[in-house]
PDB file of C-alpha atoms and ligand atoms in Angstrom:
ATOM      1  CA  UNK A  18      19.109  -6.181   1.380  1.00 45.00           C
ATOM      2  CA  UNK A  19      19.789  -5.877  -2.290  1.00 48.00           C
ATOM      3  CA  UNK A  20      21.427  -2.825  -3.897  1.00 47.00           C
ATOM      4  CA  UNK A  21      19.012   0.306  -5.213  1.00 48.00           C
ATOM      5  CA  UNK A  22      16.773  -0.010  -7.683  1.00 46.00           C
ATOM      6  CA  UNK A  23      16.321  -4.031  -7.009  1.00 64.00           C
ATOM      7  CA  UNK A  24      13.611  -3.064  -4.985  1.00 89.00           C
ATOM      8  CA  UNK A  25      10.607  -2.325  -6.849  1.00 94.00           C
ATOM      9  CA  UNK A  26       7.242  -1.346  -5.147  1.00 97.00           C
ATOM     10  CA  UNK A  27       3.664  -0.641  -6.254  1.00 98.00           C
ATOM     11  CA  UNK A  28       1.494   1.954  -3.788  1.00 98.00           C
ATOM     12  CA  UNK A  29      -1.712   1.250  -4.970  1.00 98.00           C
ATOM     13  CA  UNK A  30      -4.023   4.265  -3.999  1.00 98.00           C
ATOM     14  CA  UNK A  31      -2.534   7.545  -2.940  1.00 98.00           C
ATOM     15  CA  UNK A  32      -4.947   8.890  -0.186  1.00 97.00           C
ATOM     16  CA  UNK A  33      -2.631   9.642   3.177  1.00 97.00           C
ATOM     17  CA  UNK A  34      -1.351   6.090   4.087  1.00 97.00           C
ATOM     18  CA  UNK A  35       0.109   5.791   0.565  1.00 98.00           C
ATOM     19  CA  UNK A  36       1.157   8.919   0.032  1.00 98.00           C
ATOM     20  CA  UNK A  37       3.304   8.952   3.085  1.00 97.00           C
ATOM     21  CA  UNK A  38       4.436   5.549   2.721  1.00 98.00           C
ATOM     22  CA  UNK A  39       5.362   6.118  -0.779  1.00 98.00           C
ATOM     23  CA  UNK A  40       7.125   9.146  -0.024  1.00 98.00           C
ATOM     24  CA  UNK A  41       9.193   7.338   2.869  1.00 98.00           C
ATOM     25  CA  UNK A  42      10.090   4.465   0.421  1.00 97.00           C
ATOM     26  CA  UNK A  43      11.534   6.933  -1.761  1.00 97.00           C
ATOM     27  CA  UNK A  44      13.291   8.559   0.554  1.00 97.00           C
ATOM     28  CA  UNK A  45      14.389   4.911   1.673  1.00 96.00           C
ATOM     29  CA  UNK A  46      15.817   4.128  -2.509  1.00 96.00           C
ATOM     30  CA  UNK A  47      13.183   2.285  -3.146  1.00 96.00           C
ATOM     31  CA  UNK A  48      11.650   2.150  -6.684  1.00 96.00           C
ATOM     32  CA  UNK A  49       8.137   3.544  -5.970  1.00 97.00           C
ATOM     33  CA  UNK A  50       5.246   3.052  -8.727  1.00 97.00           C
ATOM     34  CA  UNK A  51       2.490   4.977  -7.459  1.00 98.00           C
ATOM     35  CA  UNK A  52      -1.168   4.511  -9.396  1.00 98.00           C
ATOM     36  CA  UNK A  53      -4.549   6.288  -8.514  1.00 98.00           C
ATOM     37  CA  UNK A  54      -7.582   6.513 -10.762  1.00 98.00           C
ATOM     38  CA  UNK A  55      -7.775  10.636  -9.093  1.00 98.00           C
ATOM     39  CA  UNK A  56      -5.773  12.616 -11.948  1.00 98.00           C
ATOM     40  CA  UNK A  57      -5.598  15.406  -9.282  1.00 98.00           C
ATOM     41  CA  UNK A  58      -3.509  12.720  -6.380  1.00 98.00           C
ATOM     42  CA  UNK A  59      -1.468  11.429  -9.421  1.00 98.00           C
ATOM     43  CA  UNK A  60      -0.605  14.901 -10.616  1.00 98.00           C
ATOM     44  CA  UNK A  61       0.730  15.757  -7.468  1.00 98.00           C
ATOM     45  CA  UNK A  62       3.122  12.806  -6.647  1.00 98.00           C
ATOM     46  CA  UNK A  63       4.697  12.994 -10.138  1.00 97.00           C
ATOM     47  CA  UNK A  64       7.324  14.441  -9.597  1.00 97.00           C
ATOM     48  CA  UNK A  65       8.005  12.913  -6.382  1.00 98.00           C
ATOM     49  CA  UNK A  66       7.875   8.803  -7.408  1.00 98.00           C
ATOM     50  CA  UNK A  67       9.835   6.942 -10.324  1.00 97.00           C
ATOM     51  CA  UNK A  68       6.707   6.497 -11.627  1.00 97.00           C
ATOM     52  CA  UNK A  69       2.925   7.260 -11.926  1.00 97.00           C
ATOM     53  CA  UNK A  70      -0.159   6.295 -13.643  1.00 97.00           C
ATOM     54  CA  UNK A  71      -3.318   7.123 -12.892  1.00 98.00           C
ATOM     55  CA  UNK A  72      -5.939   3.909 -13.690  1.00 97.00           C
ATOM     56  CA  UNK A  73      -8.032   1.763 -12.054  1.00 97.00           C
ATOM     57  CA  UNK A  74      -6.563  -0.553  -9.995  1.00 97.00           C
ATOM     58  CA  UNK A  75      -9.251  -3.096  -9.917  1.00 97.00           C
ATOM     59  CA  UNK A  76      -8.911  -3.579 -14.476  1.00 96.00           C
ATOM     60  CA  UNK A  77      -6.600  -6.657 -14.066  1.00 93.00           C
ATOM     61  CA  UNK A  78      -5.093  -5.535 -17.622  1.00 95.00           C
ATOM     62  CA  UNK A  79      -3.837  -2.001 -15.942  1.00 95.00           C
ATOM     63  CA  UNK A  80      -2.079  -3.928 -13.660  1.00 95.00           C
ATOM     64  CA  UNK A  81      -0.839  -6.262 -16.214  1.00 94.00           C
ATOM     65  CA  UNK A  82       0.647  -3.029 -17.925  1.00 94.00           C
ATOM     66  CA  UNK A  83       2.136  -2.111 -14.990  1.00 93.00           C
ATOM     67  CA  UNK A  84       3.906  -5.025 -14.872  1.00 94.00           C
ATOM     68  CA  UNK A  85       3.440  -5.934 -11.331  1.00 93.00           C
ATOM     69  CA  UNK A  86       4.188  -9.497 -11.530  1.00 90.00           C
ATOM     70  CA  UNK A  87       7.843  -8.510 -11.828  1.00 93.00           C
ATOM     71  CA  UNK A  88       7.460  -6.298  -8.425  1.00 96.00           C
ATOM     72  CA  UNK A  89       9.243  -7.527  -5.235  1.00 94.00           C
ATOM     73  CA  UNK A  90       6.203  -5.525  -3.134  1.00 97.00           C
ATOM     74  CA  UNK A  91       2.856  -3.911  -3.667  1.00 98.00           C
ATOM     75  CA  UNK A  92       0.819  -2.049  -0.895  1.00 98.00           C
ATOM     76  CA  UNK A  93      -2.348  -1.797  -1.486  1.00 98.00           C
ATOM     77  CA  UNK A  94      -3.491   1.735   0.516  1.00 98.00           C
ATOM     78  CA  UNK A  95      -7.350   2.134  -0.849  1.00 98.00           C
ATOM     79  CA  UNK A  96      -9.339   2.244   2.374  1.00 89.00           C
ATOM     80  CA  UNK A  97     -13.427   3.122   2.270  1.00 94.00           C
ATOM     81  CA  UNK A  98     -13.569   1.153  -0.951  1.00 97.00           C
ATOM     82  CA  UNK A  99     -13.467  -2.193   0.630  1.00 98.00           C
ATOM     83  CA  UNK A 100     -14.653  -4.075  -2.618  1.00 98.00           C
ATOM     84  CA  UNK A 101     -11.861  -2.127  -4.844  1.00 98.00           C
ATOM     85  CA  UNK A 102      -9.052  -3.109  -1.792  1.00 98.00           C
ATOM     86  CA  UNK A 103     -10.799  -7.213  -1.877  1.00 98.00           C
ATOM     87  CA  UNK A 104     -10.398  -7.205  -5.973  1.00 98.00           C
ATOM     88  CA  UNK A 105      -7.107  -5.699  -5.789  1.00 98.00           C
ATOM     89  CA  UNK A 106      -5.468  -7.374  -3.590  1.00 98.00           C
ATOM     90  CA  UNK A 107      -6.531 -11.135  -4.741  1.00 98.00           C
ATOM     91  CA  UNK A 108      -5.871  -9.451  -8.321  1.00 97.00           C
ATOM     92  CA  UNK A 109      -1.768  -9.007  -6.748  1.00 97.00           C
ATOM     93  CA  UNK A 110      -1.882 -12.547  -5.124  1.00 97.00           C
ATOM     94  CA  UNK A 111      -3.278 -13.946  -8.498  1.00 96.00           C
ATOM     95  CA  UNK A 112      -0.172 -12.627 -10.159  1.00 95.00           C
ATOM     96  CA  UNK A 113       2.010 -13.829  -7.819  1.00 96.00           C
ATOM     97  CA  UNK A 114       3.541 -10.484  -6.292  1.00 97.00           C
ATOM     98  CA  UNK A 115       5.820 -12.162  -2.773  1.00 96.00           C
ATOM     99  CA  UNK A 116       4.729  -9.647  -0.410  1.00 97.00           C
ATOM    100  CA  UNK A 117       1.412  -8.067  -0.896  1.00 98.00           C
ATOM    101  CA  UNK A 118       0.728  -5.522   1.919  1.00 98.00           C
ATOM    102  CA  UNK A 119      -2.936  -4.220   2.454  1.00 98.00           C
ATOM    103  CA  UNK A 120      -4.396  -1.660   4.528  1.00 98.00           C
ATOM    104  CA  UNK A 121      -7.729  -2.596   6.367  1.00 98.00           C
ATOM    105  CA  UNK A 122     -10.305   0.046   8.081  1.00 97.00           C
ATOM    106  CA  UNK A 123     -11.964  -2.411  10.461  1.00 97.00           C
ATOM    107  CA  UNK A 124     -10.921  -5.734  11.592  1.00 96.00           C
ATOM    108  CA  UNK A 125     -13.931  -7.551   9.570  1.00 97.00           C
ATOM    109  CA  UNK A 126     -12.117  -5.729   6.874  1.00 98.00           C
ATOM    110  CA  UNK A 127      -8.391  -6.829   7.647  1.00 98.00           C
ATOM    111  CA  UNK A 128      -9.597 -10.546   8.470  1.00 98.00           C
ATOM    112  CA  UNK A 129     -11.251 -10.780   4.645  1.00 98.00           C
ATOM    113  CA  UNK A 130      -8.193  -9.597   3.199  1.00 98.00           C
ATOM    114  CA  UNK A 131      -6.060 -12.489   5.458  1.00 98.00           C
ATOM    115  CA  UNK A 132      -8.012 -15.062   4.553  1.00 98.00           C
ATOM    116  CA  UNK A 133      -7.390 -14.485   1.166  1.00 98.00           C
ATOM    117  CA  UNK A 134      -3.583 -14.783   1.472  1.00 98.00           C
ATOM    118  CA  UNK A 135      -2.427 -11.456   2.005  1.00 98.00           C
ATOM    119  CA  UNK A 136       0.774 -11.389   3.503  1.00 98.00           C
ATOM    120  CA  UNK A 137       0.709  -8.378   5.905  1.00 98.00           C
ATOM    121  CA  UNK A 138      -2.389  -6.474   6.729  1.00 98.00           C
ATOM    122  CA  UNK A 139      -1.916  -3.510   8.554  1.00 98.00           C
ATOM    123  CA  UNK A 140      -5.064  -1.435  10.670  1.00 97.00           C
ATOM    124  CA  UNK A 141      -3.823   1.952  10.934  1.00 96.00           C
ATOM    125  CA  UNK A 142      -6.017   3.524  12.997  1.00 94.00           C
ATOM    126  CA  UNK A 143      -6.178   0.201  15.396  1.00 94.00           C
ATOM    127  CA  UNK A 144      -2.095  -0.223  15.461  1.00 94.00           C
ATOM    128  CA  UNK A 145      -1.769   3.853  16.217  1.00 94.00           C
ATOM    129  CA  UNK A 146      -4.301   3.986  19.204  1.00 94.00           C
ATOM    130  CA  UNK A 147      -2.177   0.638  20.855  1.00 92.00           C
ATOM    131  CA  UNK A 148       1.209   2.877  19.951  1.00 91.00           C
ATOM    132  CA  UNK A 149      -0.034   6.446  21.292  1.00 92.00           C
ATOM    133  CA  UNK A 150      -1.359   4.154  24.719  1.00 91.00           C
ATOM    134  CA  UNK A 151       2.153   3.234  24.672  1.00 88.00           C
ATOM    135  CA  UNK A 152       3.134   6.466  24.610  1.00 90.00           C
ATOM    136  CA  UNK A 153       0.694   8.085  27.062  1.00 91.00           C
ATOM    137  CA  UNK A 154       2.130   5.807  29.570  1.00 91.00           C
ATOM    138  CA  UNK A 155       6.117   6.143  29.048  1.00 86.00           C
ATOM    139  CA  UNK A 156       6.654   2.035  28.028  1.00 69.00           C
ATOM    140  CA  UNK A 157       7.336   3.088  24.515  1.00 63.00           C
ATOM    141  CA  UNK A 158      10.703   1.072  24.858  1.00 63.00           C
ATOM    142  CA  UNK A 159       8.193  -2.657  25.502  1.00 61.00           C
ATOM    143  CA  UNK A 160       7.137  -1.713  22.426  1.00 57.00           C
ATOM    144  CA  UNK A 161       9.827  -0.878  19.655  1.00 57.00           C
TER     145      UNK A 161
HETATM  146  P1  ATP B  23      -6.329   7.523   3.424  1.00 58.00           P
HETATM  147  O1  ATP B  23      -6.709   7.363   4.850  1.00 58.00           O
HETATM  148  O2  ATP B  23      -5.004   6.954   3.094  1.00 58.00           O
HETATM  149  O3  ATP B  23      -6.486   8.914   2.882  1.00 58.00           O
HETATM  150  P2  ATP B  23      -8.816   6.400   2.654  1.00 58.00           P
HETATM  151  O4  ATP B  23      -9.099   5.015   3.083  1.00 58.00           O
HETATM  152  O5  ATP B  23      -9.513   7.512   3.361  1.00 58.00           O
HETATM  153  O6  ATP B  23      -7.281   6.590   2.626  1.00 58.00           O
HETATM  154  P3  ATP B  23      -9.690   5.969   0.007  1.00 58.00           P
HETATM  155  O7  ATP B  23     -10.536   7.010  -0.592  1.00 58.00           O
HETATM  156  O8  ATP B  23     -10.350   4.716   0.320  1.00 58.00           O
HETATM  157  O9  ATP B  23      -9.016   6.694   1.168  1.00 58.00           O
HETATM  158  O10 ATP B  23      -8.492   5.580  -0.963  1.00 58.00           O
HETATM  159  C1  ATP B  23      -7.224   6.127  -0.987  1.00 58.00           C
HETATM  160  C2  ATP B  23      -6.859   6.427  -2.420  1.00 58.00           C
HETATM  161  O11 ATP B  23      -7.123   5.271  -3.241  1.00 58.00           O
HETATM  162  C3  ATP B  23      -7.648   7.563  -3.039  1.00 58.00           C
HETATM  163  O12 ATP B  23      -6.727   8.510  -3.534  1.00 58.00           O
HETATM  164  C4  ATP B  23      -8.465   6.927  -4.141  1.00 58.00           C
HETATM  165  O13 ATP B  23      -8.577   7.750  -5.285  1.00 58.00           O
HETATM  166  C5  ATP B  23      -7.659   5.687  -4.460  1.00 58.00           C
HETATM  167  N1  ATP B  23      -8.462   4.608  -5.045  1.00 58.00           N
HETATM  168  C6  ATP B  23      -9.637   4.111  -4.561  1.00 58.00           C
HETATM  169  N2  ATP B  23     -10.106   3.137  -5.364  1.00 58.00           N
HETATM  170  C7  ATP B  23      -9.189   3.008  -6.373  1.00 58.00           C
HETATM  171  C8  ATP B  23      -9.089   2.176  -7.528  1.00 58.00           C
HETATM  172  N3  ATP B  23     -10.027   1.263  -7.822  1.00 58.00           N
HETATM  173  N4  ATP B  23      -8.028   2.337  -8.354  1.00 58.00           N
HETATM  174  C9  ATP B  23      -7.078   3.253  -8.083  1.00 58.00           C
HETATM  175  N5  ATP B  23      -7.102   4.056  -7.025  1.00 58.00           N
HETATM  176  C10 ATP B  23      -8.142   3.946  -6.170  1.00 58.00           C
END
C-alpha cells in the first residue's frame, strides 16, 4: 500500500456513514476531503479531516475545484437523496476517479448505482442485519 498521504479520498456527504468512515480513514493516514452542502456537518468535521468544503456535490464545477480527478477514492455517503447520490456518482465515474464507492438505501437503489459503473456499492442497513444474524448465532468466524 503506498506511503501516507498517497492516498487521497473524497467522503462525499457527512450524515453518519461518512462521518464515521471519514473519521476511521483518518485515523487509518488517509488524506480525507470531506464536502457537505450543511455548513453546520462541515463545521463540525473541520478540524477533524485534511480538508473541508461545504458545496453541492451534484455542481460538476465544485467537484472540478475539488480536484477529484486526481483522487485515488471517493465515497459517495448521501443516502435519502437518491437523485443527488445517481448525479454524483456518474459525475465521479465521468471524471475518471478508480474506485468510486457508493452507499445505497434499498437494493433498487444499489442496483441503479451498479449499473452505472460504480465500483463498490455498499447497503448498510442490508450488510449489518446479515452481520448481527451472524452474530446472534456465534458463526461470526464463517464470516470475517
Ligand atoms: P446517514 O445515514 O449517513 O446519516 P442519510 O442517508 O440519512 O445518511 P442523507 O441526508 O441522505 O443522510 O445524506 C447524508 C449527508 O449528505 C447529509 O449531511 C447531507 O447534508 C449530505 N448531502 C445530501 N445531498 C448533498 C449534496 N447534493 N451535496 C453535498 N452534500 C449532500
Amino acid at each position: 500500500r503506498p506511503a501516507h498521504g498517497e492516498q487521497r479520498i473524497a467522503v462525499i456527504g457527512l450524515g453518519r456513514f461518512g462521518s464515521s468512515l471519514a473519521a476511521e480513514l483518518m485515523a487509518r493516514k488517509w488524506d480525507v476531503v470531506g464536502l457537505d452542502e450543511n455548513e453546520r456537518r462541515v463545521q463540525r468535521h473541520r478540524d477533524l479531516l485534511t480538508h473541508t468544503a461545504v458545496a453541492d456535490a451534484t455542481d460538476d464545477e465544485v467537484l472540478r475545484q475539488l480536484g477529484v480527478h486526481d483522487f485515488s477514492s471517493a465515497v459517495v455517503a448521501i443516502g435519502s437523496d437518491v437523485e443527488a447520490s445517481i448525479l454524483v456518482t456518474s459525475n465521479l465515474l465521468e471524471a475518471g476517479v478508480p474506485n468510486v464507492w457508493a452507499k445505497a438505501i434499498s437494493r433498487q437503489h444499489g442496483m441503479i448505482l451498479e449499473r452505472l459503473g460504480a465500483h463498490h456499492v455498499v447497503l448498510p442497513e442490508h450488510e449489518m442485519g446479515e452481520r448481527v444474524a451472524h452474530l446472534v448465532t456465534g458463526r461470526m468466524l464463517d464470516f470475517i
